[in-house]
Each structure stands twice: as structure tokens, then as C-alpha cells.
JSON list of C-alpha atoms in Angstrom, two decimals:
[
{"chain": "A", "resi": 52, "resn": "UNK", "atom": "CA", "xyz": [58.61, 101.15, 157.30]},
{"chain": "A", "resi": 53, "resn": "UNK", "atom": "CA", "xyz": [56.03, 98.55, 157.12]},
{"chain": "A", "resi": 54, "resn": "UNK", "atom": "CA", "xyz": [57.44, 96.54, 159.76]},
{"chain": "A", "resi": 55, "resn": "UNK", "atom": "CA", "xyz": [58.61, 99.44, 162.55]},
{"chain": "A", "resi": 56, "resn": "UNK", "atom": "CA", "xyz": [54.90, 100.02, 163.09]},
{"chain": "A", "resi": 57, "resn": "UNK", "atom": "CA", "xyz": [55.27, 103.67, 161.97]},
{"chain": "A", "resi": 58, "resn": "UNK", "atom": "CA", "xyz": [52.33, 103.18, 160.20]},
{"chain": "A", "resi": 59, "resn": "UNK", "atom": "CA", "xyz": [48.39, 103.28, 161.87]},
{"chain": "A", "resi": 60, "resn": "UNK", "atom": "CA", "xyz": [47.38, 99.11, 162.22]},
{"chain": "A", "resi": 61, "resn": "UNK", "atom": "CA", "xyz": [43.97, 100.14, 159.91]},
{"chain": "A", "resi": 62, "resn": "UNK", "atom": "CA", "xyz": [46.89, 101.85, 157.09]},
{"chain": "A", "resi": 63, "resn": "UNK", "atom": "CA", "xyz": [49.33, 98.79, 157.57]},
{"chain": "A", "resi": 64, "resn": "UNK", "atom": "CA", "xyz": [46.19, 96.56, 156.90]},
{"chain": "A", "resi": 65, "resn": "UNK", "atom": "CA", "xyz": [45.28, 98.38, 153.88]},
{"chain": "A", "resi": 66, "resn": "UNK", "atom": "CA", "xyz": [48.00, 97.86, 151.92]},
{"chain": "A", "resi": 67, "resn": "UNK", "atom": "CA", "xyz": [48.68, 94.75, 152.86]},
{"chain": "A", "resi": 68, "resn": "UNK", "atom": "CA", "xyz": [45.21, 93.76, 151.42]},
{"chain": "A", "resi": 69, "resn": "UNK", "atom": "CA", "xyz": [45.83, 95.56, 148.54]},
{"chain": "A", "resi": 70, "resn": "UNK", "atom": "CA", "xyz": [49.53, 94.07, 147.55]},
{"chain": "A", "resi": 71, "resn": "UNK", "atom": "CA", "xyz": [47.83, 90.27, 148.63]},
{"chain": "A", "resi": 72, "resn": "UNK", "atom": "CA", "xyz": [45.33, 91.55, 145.30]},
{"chain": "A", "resi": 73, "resn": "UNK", "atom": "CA", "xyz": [45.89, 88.84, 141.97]},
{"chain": "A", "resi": 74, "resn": "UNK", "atom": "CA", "xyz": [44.06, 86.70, 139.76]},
{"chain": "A", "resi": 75, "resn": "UNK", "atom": "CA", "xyz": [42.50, 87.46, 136.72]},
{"chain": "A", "resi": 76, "resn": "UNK", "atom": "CA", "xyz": [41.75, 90.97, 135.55]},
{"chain": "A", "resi": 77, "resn": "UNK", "atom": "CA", "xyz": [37.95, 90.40, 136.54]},
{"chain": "A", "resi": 78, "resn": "UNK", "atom": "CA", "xyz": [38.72, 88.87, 139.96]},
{"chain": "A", "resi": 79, "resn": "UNK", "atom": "CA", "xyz": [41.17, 91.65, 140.46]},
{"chain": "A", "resi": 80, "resn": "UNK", "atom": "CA", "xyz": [38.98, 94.23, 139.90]},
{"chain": "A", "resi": 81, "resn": "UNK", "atom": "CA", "xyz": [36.63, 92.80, 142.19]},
{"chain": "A", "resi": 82, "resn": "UNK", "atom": "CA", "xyz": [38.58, 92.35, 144.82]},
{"chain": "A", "resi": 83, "resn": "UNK", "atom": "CA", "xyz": [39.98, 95.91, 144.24]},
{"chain": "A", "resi": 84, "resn": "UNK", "atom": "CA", "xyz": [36.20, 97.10, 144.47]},
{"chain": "A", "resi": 85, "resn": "UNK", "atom": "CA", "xyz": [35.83, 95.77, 147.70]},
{"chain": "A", "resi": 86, "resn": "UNK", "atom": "CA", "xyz": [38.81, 97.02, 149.27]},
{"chain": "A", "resi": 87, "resn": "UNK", "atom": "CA", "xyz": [37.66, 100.85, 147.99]},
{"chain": "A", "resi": 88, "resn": "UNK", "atom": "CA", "xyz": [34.64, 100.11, 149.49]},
{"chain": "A", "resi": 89, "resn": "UNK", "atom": "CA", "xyz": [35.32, 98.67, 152.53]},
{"chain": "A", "resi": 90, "resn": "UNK", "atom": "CA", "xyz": [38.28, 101.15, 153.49]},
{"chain": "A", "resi": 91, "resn": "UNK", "atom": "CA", "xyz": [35.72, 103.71, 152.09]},
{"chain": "A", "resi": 92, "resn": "UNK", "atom": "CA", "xyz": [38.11, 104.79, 149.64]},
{"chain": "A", "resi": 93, "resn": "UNK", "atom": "CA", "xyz": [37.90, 107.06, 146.14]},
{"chain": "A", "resi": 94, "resn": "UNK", "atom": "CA", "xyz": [39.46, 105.00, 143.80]},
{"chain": "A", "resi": 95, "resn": "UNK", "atom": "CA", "xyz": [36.98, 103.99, 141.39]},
{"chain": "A", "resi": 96, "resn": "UNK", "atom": "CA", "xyz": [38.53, 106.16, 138.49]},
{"chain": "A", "resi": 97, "resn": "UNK", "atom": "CA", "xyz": [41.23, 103.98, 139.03]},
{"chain": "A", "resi": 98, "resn": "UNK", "atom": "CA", "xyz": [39.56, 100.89, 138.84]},
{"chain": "A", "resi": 99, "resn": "UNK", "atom": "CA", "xyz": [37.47, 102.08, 136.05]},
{"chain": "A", "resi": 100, "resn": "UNK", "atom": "CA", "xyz": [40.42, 102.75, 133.95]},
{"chain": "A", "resi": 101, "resn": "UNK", "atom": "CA", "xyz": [42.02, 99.37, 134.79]},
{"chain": "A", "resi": 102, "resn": "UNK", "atom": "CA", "xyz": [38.65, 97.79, 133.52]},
{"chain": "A", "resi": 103, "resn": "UNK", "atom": "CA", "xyz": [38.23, 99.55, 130.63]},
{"chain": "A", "resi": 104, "resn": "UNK", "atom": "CA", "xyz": [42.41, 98.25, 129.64]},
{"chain": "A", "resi": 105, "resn": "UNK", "atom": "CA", "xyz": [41.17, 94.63, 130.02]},
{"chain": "A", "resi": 106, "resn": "UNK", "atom": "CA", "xyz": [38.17, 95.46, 128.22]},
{"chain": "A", "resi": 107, "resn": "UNK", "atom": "CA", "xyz": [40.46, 96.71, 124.89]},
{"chain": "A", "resi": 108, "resn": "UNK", "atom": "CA", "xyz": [42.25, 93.82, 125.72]},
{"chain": "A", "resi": 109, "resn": "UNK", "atom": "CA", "xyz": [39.25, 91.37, 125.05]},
{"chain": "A", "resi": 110, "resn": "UNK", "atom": "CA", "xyz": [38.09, 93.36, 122.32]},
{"chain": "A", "resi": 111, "resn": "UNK", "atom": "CA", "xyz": [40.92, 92.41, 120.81]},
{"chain": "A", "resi": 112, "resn": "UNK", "atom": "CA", "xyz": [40.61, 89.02, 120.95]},
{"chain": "A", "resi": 113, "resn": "UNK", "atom": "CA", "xyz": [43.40, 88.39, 124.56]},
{"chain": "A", "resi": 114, "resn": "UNK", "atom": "CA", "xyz": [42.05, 85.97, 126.38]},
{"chain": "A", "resi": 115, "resn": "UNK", "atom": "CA", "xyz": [41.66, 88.21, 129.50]},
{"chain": "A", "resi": 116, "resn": "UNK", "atom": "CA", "xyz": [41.66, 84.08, 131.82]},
{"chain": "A", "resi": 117, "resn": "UNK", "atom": "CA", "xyz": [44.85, 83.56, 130.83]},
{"chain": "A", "resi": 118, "resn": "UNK", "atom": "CA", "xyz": [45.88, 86.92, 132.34]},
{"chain": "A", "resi": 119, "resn": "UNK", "atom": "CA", "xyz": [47.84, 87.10, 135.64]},
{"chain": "A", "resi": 120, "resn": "UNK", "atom": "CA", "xyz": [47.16, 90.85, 137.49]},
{"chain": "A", "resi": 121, "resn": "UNK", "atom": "CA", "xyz": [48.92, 91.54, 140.19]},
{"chain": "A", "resi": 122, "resn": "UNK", "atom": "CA", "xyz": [49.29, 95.01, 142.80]},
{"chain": "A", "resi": 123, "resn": "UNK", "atom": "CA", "xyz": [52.61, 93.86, 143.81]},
{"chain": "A", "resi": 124, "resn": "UNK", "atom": "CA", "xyz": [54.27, 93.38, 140.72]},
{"chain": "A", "resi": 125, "resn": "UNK", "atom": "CA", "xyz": [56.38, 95.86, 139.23]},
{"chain": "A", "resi": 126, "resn": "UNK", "atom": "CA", "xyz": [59.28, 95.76, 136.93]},
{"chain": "A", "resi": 127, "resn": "UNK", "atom": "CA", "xyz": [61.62, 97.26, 139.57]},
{"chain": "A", "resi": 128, "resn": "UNK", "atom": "CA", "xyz": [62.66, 100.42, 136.76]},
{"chain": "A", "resi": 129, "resn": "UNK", "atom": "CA", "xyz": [61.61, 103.40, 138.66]},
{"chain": "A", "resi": 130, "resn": "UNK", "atom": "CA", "xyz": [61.35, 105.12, 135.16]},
{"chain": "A", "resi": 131, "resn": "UNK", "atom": "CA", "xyz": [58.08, 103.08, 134.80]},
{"chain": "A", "resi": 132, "resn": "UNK", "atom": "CA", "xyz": [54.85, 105.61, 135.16]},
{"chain": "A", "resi": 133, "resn": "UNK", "atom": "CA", "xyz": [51.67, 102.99, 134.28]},
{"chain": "A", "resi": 134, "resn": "UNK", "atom": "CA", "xyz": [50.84, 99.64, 132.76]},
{"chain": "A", "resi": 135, "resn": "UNK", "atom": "CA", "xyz": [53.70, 96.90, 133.10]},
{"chain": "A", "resi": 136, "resn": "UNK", "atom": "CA", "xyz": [53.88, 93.86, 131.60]},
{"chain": "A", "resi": 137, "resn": "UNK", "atom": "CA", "xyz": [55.04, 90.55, 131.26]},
{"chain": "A", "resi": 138, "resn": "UNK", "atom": "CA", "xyz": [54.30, 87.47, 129.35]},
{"chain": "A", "resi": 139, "resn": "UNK", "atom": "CA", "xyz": [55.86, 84.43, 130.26]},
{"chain": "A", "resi": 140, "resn": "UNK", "atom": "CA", "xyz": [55.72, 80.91, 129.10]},
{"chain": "A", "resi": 141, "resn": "UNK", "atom": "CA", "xyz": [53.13, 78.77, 130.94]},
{"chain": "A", "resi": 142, "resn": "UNK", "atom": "CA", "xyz": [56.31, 76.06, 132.05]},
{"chain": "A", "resi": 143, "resn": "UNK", "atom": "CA", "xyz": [58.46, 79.03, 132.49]},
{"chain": "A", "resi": 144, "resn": "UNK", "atom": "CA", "xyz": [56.99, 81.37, 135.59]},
{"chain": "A", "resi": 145, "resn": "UNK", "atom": "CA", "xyz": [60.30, 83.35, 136.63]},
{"chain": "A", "resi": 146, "resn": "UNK", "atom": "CA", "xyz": [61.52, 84.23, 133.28]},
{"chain": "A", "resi": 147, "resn": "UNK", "atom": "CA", "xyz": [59.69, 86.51, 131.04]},
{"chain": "A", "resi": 148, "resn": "UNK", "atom": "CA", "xyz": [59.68, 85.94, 126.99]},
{"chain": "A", "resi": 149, "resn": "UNK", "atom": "CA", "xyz": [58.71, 90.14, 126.85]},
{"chain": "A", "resi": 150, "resn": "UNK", "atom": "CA", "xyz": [58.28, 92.77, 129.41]},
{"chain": "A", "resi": 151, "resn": "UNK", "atom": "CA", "xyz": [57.08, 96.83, 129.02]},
{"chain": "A", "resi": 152, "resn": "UNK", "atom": "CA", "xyz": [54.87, 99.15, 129.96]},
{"chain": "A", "resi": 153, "resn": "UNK", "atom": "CA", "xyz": [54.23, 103.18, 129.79]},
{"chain": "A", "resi": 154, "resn": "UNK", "atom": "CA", "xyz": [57.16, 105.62, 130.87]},
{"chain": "A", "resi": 155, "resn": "UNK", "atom": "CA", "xyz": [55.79, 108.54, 129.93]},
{"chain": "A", "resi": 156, "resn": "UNK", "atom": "CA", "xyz": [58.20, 110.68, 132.19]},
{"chain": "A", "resi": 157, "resn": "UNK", "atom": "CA", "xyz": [61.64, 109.15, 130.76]},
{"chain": "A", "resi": 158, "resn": "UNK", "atom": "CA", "xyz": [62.88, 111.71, 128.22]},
{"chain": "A", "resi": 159, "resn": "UNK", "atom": "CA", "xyz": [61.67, 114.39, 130.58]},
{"chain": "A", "resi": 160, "resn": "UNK", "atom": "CA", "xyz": [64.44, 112.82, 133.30]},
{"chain": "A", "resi": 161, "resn": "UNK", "atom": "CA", "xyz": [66.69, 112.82, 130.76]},
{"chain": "A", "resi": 162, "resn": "UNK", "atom": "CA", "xyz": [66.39, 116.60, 129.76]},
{"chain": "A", "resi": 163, "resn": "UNK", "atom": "CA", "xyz": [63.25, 116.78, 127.60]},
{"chain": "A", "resi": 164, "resn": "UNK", "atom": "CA", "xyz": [61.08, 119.66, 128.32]},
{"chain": "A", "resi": 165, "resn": "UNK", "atom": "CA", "xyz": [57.99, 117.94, 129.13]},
{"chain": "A", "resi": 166, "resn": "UNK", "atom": "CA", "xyz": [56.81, 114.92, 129.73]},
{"chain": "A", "resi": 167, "resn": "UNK", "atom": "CA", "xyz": [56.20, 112.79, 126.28]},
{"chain": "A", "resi": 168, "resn": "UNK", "atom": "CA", "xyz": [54.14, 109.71, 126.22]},
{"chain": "A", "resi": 169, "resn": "UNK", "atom": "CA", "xyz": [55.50, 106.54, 125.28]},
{"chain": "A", "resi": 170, "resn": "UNK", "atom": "CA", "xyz": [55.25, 102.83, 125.36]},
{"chain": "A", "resi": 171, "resn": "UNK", "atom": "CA", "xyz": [58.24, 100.32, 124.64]},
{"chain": "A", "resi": 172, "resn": "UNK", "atom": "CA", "xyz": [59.31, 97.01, 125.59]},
{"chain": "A", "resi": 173, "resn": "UNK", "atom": "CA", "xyz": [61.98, 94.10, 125.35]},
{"chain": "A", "resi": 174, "resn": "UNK", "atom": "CA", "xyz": [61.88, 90.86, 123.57]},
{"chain": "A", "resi": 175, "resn": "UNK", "atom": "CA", "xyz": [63.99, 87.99, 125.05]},
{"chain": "A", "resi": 176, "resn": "UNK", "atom": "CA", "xyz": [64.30, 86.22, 121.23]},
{"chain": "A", "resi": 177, "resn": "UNK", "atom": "CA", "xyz": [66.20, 83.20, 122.56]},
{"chain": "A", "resi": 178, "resn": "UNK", "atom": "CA", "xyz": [63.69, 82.16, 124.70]},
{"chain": "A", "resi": 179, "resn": "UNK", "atom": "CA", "xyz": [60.88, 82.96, 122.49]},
{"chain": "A", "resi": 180, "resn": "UNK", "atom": "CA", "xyz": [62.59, 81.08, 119.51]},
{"chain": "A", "resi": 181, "resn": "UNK", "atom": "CA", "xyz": [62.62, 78.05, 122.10]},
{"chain": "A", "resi": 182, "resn": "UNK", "atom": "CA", "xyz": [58.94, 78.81, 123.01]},
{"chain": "A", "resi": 183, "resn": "UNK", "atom": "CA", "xyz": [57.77, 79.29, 119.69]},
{"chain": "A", "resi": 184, "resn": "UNK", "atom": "CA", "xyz": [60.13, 75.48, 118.51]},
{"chain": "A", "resi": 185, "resn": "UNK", "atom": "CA", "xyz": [57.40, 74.00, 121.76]},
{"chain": "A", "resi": 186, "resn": "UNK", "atom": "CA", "xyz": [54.59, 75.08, 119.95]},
{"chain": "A", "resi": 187, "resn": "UNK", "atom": "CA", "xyz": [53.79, 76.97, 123.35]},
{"chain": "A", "resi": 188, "resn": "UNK", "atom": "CA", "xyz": [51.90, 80.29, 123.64]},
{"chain": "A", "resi": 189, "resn": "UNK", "atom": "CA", "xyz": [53.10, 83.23, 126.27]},
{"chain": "A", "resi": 190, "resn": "UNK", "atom": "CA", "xyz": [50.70, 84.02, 129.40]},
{"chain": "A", "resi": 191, "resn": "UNK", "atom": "CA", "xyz": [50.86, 87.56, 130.60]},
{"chain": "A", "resi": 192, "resn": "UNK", "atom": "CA", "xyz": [51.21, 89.10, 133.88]},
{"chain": "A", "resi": 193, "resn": "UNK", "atom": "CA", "xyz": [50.55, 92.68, 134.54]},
{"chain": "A", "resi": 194, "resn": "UNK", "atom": "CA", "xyz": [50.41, 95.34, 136.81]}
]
């Protein structure tokens, strides 16, 4: 779609500024800023929540620098309905040591009533037991 020029130029620009968005929460969020403003758009509860995350985060004693954020990253699980996650080792960008995020809508797809909230990752344990015997510690990459 992107690339049959079914889309406005101004649209097509738009998101291609917003999937180029990544660097640290903070410079994220900046750059996020920015783009609402400059494309004059409404998306500052958005933003706000996304700052308030890395906030809880820091709180919480994650150093938000080592962080990796990313608009174009997704896990590529269309049950996936919010935050996604990664953390990697730093020598090891491709493959992650644990991965997650929200899919609040899952049981409902798979006949619940409603929609129930929930949280849940994986843990690769080989690769982790091999980080953990380097005396290295994960970086994280979210979405």
C-alpha cells in the first residue's frame, strides 16, 4: 500500500517519520512530540502514557539509557494489544533472551466473553544460562 502511492504524499510522509522513530525512551518521546506537533496531531494521551511506563520503569530502578524504543518493532503475534518487549544481550542484537507484552484481547478470541487483561512472556533459558555464565546483563527493546 505504501509503495502504490494510494496513500496522500503528506500521509505517506507521516508514517514514515513515525516508523524511522528509536532511541531511548526520552529521545523517543521527543521525537514523537514533534511529529504530533508538527503534523498537528492529537496524540499526546498517547505519548503521555508511554512516558509515564518509562517513568515506572525508572522508579524502579531500569536504567531507562540502556533502553532501545522503537515504532516499528513489533513481535509479529497479531494477538499482541500494547507494550512489547524484548531484552537481548548487548553482543547478541537478533536474538532475544525474553520477549512479552499485554494481550489483553486473547482469551476473548479464543471464546471468553470479554476481554480480560493480561501480561505474559517467554524466557529463552539456554541463552540466558549462557548470558548469565558471561557475567552479561540483558538490554531491552520495546515497543
Amino acid at each position: 500500500t505504501l509503495k502504490s502511492g494510494a496513500l496522500p504524499r503528506d500521509a505517506l510522509d507521516r508514517i514514515k517519520r513515525f516508523l524511522a522513530i528509536t532511541g531511548s525512551p526520552t529521545e523517543a518521546i521527543q521525537q514523537l512530540r514533534a511529529l504530533a506537533a508538527d503534523a498537528r496531531l492529537d496524540i499526546s494521551a498517547a505519548i503521555d502514557a508511554l512516558e509515564a511506563r518509562t517513568g515506572f520503569m525508572a522508579q524502579r530502578g531500569i536504567d531507562i539509557a540502556k533502553v532501545r524504543f522503537a515504532t516499528a518493532f513489533g513481535r509479529g503475534l497479531d494477538y499482541y494489544t500494547g507494550f512489547e518487549f524484548e531484552l537481548h544481550r548487548p553482543d547478541n542484537g537478533d536474538e532475544p533472551l525474553v520477549a512479552g507484552g499485554r494481550y489483553d484481547g486473547l482469551l476473548s478470541q479464543l471464546g471468553a466473553a470479554s476481554s480480560i487483561p493480561a501480561v505474559g512472556f517467554s524466557i529463552w533459558i539456554e541463552g540466558l544460562a549462557q548470558s548469565s555464565a558471561a557475567g552479561q546483563s540483558p538490554r531491552g527493546r520495546a515497543s
